[in-house]
Amino acid sequence: MEYSGEIERVLIDEKQIAQRIGEVAKQIDADCAGKMPIVICILKGSLVFCADLIRAMKTPVTLEFMKVSSYGASTTSSGKLSVSLDILSNIEGKDILIVEDIIDSGHTMYALKEMLKTRRPASLRIVTLLDKPARRVSPVTADYTCFEIEDEFVIGYGLDYAERYRDLPYVGILSRSVYEN
Ligand code: 5GP
Ligand code: MG
């Protein structure tokens, strides 16, 4: 493996990820019975998770992409949202499922949720692969969480460090040597 030496350890392996996504997909299917939600995949980090999740779900969906980030170290819960790619379709009256890679401070998801609410969807749910509850500043909780993790910087399975490691099939912790170089 090309990255060996750069990865300190595997935190969540492929098998654990697949099994947990299967469980969460079942919950979402149960909650979405009779509906066809619009899945919004938040680029780039959620791409791998979203691809696996929608295939594990039995519910038919349509797929959209957004690219967002929060900025401004706000001490309040009103982090500013920067949207570099938006959806074109009208979501009024539609059921929305936001697919996120990780919720950390919560600024991004809080601000995104508030912004999408103004477009008056019928429902708005969040599914996240990872959650770091200890780091939360903005009051946001995912409706579905695959894994809660400690306050550690993770990479792999879509998540990057300086745009690298997204292609790893597992979630891992980087070696210190990577940051120090
Ligand atoms: P929040 O607005 O919740 O603080 O930030 C969420 C975003 O920060 C995520 O979408 C992700 O891009 C980035 N992020 C937070 N924690 C991590 C982490 O441990 N690893 C990586 N690769 N990105 C993270
Ligand atoms: Mg991100």
mmCIF file of N, CA, C and O in Angstrom, residues 76-111:
data_model
loop_
_atom_site.group_PDB
_atom_site.id
_atom_site.type_symbol
_atom_site.label_atom_id
_atom_site.label_comp_id
_atom_site.label_asym_id
_atom_site.label_seq_id
_atom_site.Cartn_x
_atom_site.Cartn_y
_atom_site.Cartn_z
ATOM 1 N N THR A 76 -20.699 32.909 18.435
ATOM 2 C CA THR A 76 -22.117 32.563 18.500
ATOM 3 C C THR A 76 -22.340 31.355 17.594
ATOM 4 O O THR A 76 -21.410 30.851 16.968
ATOM 5 N N SER A 77 -23.585 30.923 17.520
ATOM 6 C CA SER A 77 -23.868 29.742 16.713
ATOM 7 C C SER A 77 -24.161 30.110 15.259
ATOM 8 O O SER A 77 -24.551 29.278 14.469
ATOM 9 N N SER A 78 -23.964 31.396 14.897
ATOM 10 C CA SER A 78 -24.315 31.807 13.539
ATOM 11 C C SER A 78 -23.106 31.866 12.624
ATOM 12 O O SER A 78 -22.765 32.924 12.108
ATOM 13 N N GLY A 79 -22.423 30.747 12.464
ATOM 14 C CA GLY A 79 -21.289 30.699 11.545
ATOM 15 C C GLY A 79 -21.732 31.072 10.141
ATOM 16 O O GLY A 79 -22.819 30.719 9.715
ATOM 17 N N LYS A 80 -20.890 31.803 9.425
ATOM 18 C CA LYS A 80 -21.253 32.200 8.065
ATOM 19 C C LYS A 80 -20.986 31.037 7.115
ATOM 20 O O LYS A 80 -20.027 30.295 7.278
ATOM 21 N N LEU A 81 -21.863 30.929 6.129
ATOM 22 C CA LEU A 81 -21.757 29.808 5.209
ATOM 23 C C LEU A 81 -21.272 30.303 3.853
ATOM 24 O O LEU A 81 -21.811 31.250 3.301
ATOM 25 N N SER A 82 -20.254 29.637 3.339
ATOM 26 C CA SER A 82 -19.795 29.930 1.990
ATOM 27 C C SER A 82 -20.230 28.768 1.095
ATOM 28 O O SER A 82 -19.906 27.615 1.361
ATOM 29 N N VAL A 83 -21.012 29.097 0.061
ATOM 30 C CA VAL A 83 -21.538 28.059 -0.841
ATOM 31 C C VAL A 83 -20.823 28.192 -2.176
ATOM 32 O O VAL A 83 -21.038 29.153 -2.906
ATOM 33 N N SER A 84 -19.969 27.253 -2.520
ATOM 34 C CA SER A 84 -19.258 27.359 -3.799
ATOM 35 C C SER A 84 -19.901 26.518 -4.894
ATOM 36 O O SER A 84 -19.617 26.695 -6.069
ATOM 37 N N LEU A 85 -20.783 25.610 -4.512
ATOM 38 C CA LEU A 85 -21.615 24.893 -5.486
ATOM 39 C C LEU A 85 -22.982 24.691 -4.858
ATOM 40 O O LEU A 85 -23.081 24.144 -3.766
ATOM 41 N N ASP A 86 -24.012 25.156 -5.542
ATOM 42 C CA ASP A 86 -25.376 25.046 -4.997
ATOM 43 C C ASP A 86 -26.204 24.111 -5.876
ATOM 44 O O ASP A 86 -25.833 23.837 -7.023
ATOM 45 N N ILE A 87 -27.317 23.634 -5.327
ATOM 46 C CA ILE A 87 -28.226 22.827 -6.136
ATOM 47 C C ILE A 87 -29.092 23.761 -6.972
ATOM 48 O O ILE A 87 -29.381 24.882 -6.558
ATOM 49 N N LEU A 88 -29.496 23.280 -8.133
ATOM 50 C CA LEU A 88 -30.307 24.109 -9.027
ATOM 51 C C LEU A 88 -31.787 23.821 -8.853
ATOM 52 O O LEU A 88 -32.633 24.654 -9.166
ATOM 53 N N SER A 89 -32.106 22.631 -8.358
ATOM 54 C CA SER A 89 -33.517 22.256 -8.282
ATOM 55 C C SER A 89 -34.221 22.927 -7.102
ATOM 56 O O SER A 89 -33.601 23.252 -6.088
ATOM 57 N N ASN A 90 -35.528 23.102 -7.280
ATOM 58 C CA ASN A 90 -36.370 23.689 -6.244
ATOM 59 C C ASN A 90 -36.698 22.602 -5.214
ATOM 60 O O ASN A 90 -37.228 21.555 -5.569
ATOM 61 N N ILE A 91 -36.383 22.854 -3.958
ATOM 62 C CA ILE A 91 -36.606 21.822 -2.934
ATOM 63 C C ILE A 91 -37.863 22.085 -2.107
ATOM 64 O O ILE A 91 -38.142 21.362 -1.155
ATOM 65 N N GLU A 92 -38.628 23.109 -2.460
ATOM 66 C CA GLU A 92 -39.844 23.415 -1.696
ATOM 67 C C GLU A 92 -40.790 22.207 -1.707
ATOM 68 O O GLU A 92 -41.094 21.645 -2.762
ATOM 69 N N GLY A 93 -41.193 21.792 -0.513
ATOM 70 C CA GLY A 93 -42.120 20.677 -0.377
ATOM 71 C C GLY A 93 -41.481 19.303 -0.543
ATOM 72 O O GLY A 93 -42.168 18.285 -0.494
ATOM 73 N N LYS A 94 -40.167 19.273 -0.719
ATOM 74 C CA LYS A 94 -39.469 17.990 -0.933
ATOM 75 C C LYS A 94 -38.824 17.496 0.370
ATOM 76 O O LYS A 94 -38.529 18.275 1.265
ATOM 77 N N ASP A 95 -38.603 16.192 0.421
ATOM 78 C CA ASP A 95 -37.892 15.600 1.558
ATOM 79 C C ASP A 95 -36.409 15.574 1.242
ATOM 80 O O ASP A 95 -35.997 15.036 0.210
ATOM 81 N N ILE A 96 -35.630 16.150 2.151
ATOM 82 C CA ILE A 96 -34.193 16.317 1.903
ATOM 83 C C ILE A 96 -33.380 15.489 2.895
ATOM 84 O O ILE A 96 -33.662 15.492 4.096
ATOM 85 N N LEU A 97 -32.382 14.812 2.372
ATOM 86 C CA LEU A 97 -31.429 14.096 3.224
ATOM 87 C C LEU A 97 -30.030 14.627 2.899
ATOM 88 O O LEU A 97 -29.509 14.403 1.805
ATOM 89 N N ILE A 98 -29.456 15.360 3.848
ATOM 90 C CA ILE A 98 -28.094 15.884 3.669
ATOM 91 C C ILE A 98 -27.114 14.797 4.099
ATOM 92 O O ILE A 98 -27.230 14.245 5.194
ATOM 93 N N VAL A 99 -26.147 14.503 3.233
ATOM 94 C CA VAL A 99 -25.146 13.491 3.559
ATOM 95 C C VAL A 99 -23.803 14.181 3.802
ATOM 96 O O VAL A 99 -23.239 14.808 2.904
ATOM 97 N N GLU A 100 -23.325 14.091 5.053
ATOM 98 C CA GLU A 100 -22.097 14.786 5.467
ATOM 99 C C GLU A 100 -21.044 13.776 5.906
ATOM 100 O O GLU A 100 -21.372 12.683 6.371
ATOM 101 N N ASP A 101 -19.790 14.156 5.759
ATOM 102 C CA ASP A 101 -18.707 13.254 6.179
ATOM 103 C C ASP A 101 -18.482 13.287 7.685
ATOM 104 O O ASP A 101 -18.386 12.253 8.334
ATOM 105 N N ILE A 102 -18.400 14.525 8.227
ATOM 106 C CA ILE A 102 -18.075 14.624 9.646
ATOM 107 C C ILE A 102 -18.628 15.920 10.216
ATOM 108 O O ILE A 102 -18.598 16.964 9.556
ATOM 109 N N ILE A 103 -19.176 15.850 11.409
ATOM 110 C CA ILE A 103 -19.620 17.053 12.119
ATOM 111 C C ILE A 103 -18.656 17.277 13.274
ATOM 112 O O ILE A 103 -18.477 16.404 14.127
ATOM 113 N N ASP A 104 -18.045 18.448 13.239
ATOM 114 C CA ASP A 104 -16.993 18.776 14.197
ATOM 115 C C ASP A 104 -17.522 19.895 15.109
ATOM 116 O O ASP A 104 -18.263 19.612 16.039
ATOM 117 N N SER A 105 -17.211 21.150 14.829
ATOM 118 C CA SER A 105 -17.793 22.252 15.613
ATOM 119 C C SER A 105 -19.300 22.325 15.389
ATOM 120 O O SER A 105 -20.045 22.809 16.237
ATOM 121 N N GLY A 106 -19.740 21.873 14.216
ATOM 122 C CA GLY A 106 -21.151 21.950 13.857
ATOM 123 C C GLY A 106 -21.499 23.213 13.075
ATOM 124 O O GLY A 106 -22.625 23.356 12.598
ATOM 125 N N HIS A 107 -20.543 24.131 12.921
ATOM 126 C CA HIS A 107 -20.818 25.398 12.224
ATOM 127 C C HIS A 107 -21.352 25.162 10.810
ATOM 128 O O HIS A 107 -22.316 25.795 10.388
ATOM 129 N N THR A 108 -20.709 24.263 10.071
ATOM 130 C CA THR A 108 -21.090 24.047 8.675
ATOM 131 C C THR A 108 -22.519 23.514 8.570
ATOM 132 O O THR A 108 -23.344 24.060 7.832
ATOM 133 N N MET A 109 -22.814 22.460 9.331
ATOM 134 C CA MET A 109 -24.139 21.836 9.235
ATOM 135 C C MET A 109 -25.230 22.737 9.783
ATOM 136 O O MET A 109 -26.333 22.778 9.241
ATOM 137 N N TYR A 110 -24.915 23.470 10.838
ATOM 138 C CA TYR A 110 -25.911 24.381 11.405
ATOM 139 C C TYR A 110 -26.282 25.435 10.372
ATOM 140 O O TYR A 110 -27.470 25.669 10.087
ATOM 141 N N ALA A 111 -25.270 26.060 9.793
ATOM 142 C CA ALA A 111 -25.517 27.140 8.832
ATOM 143 C C ALA A 111 -26.188 26.606 7.568
ATOM 144 O O ALA A 111 -27.090 27.243 7.013
#
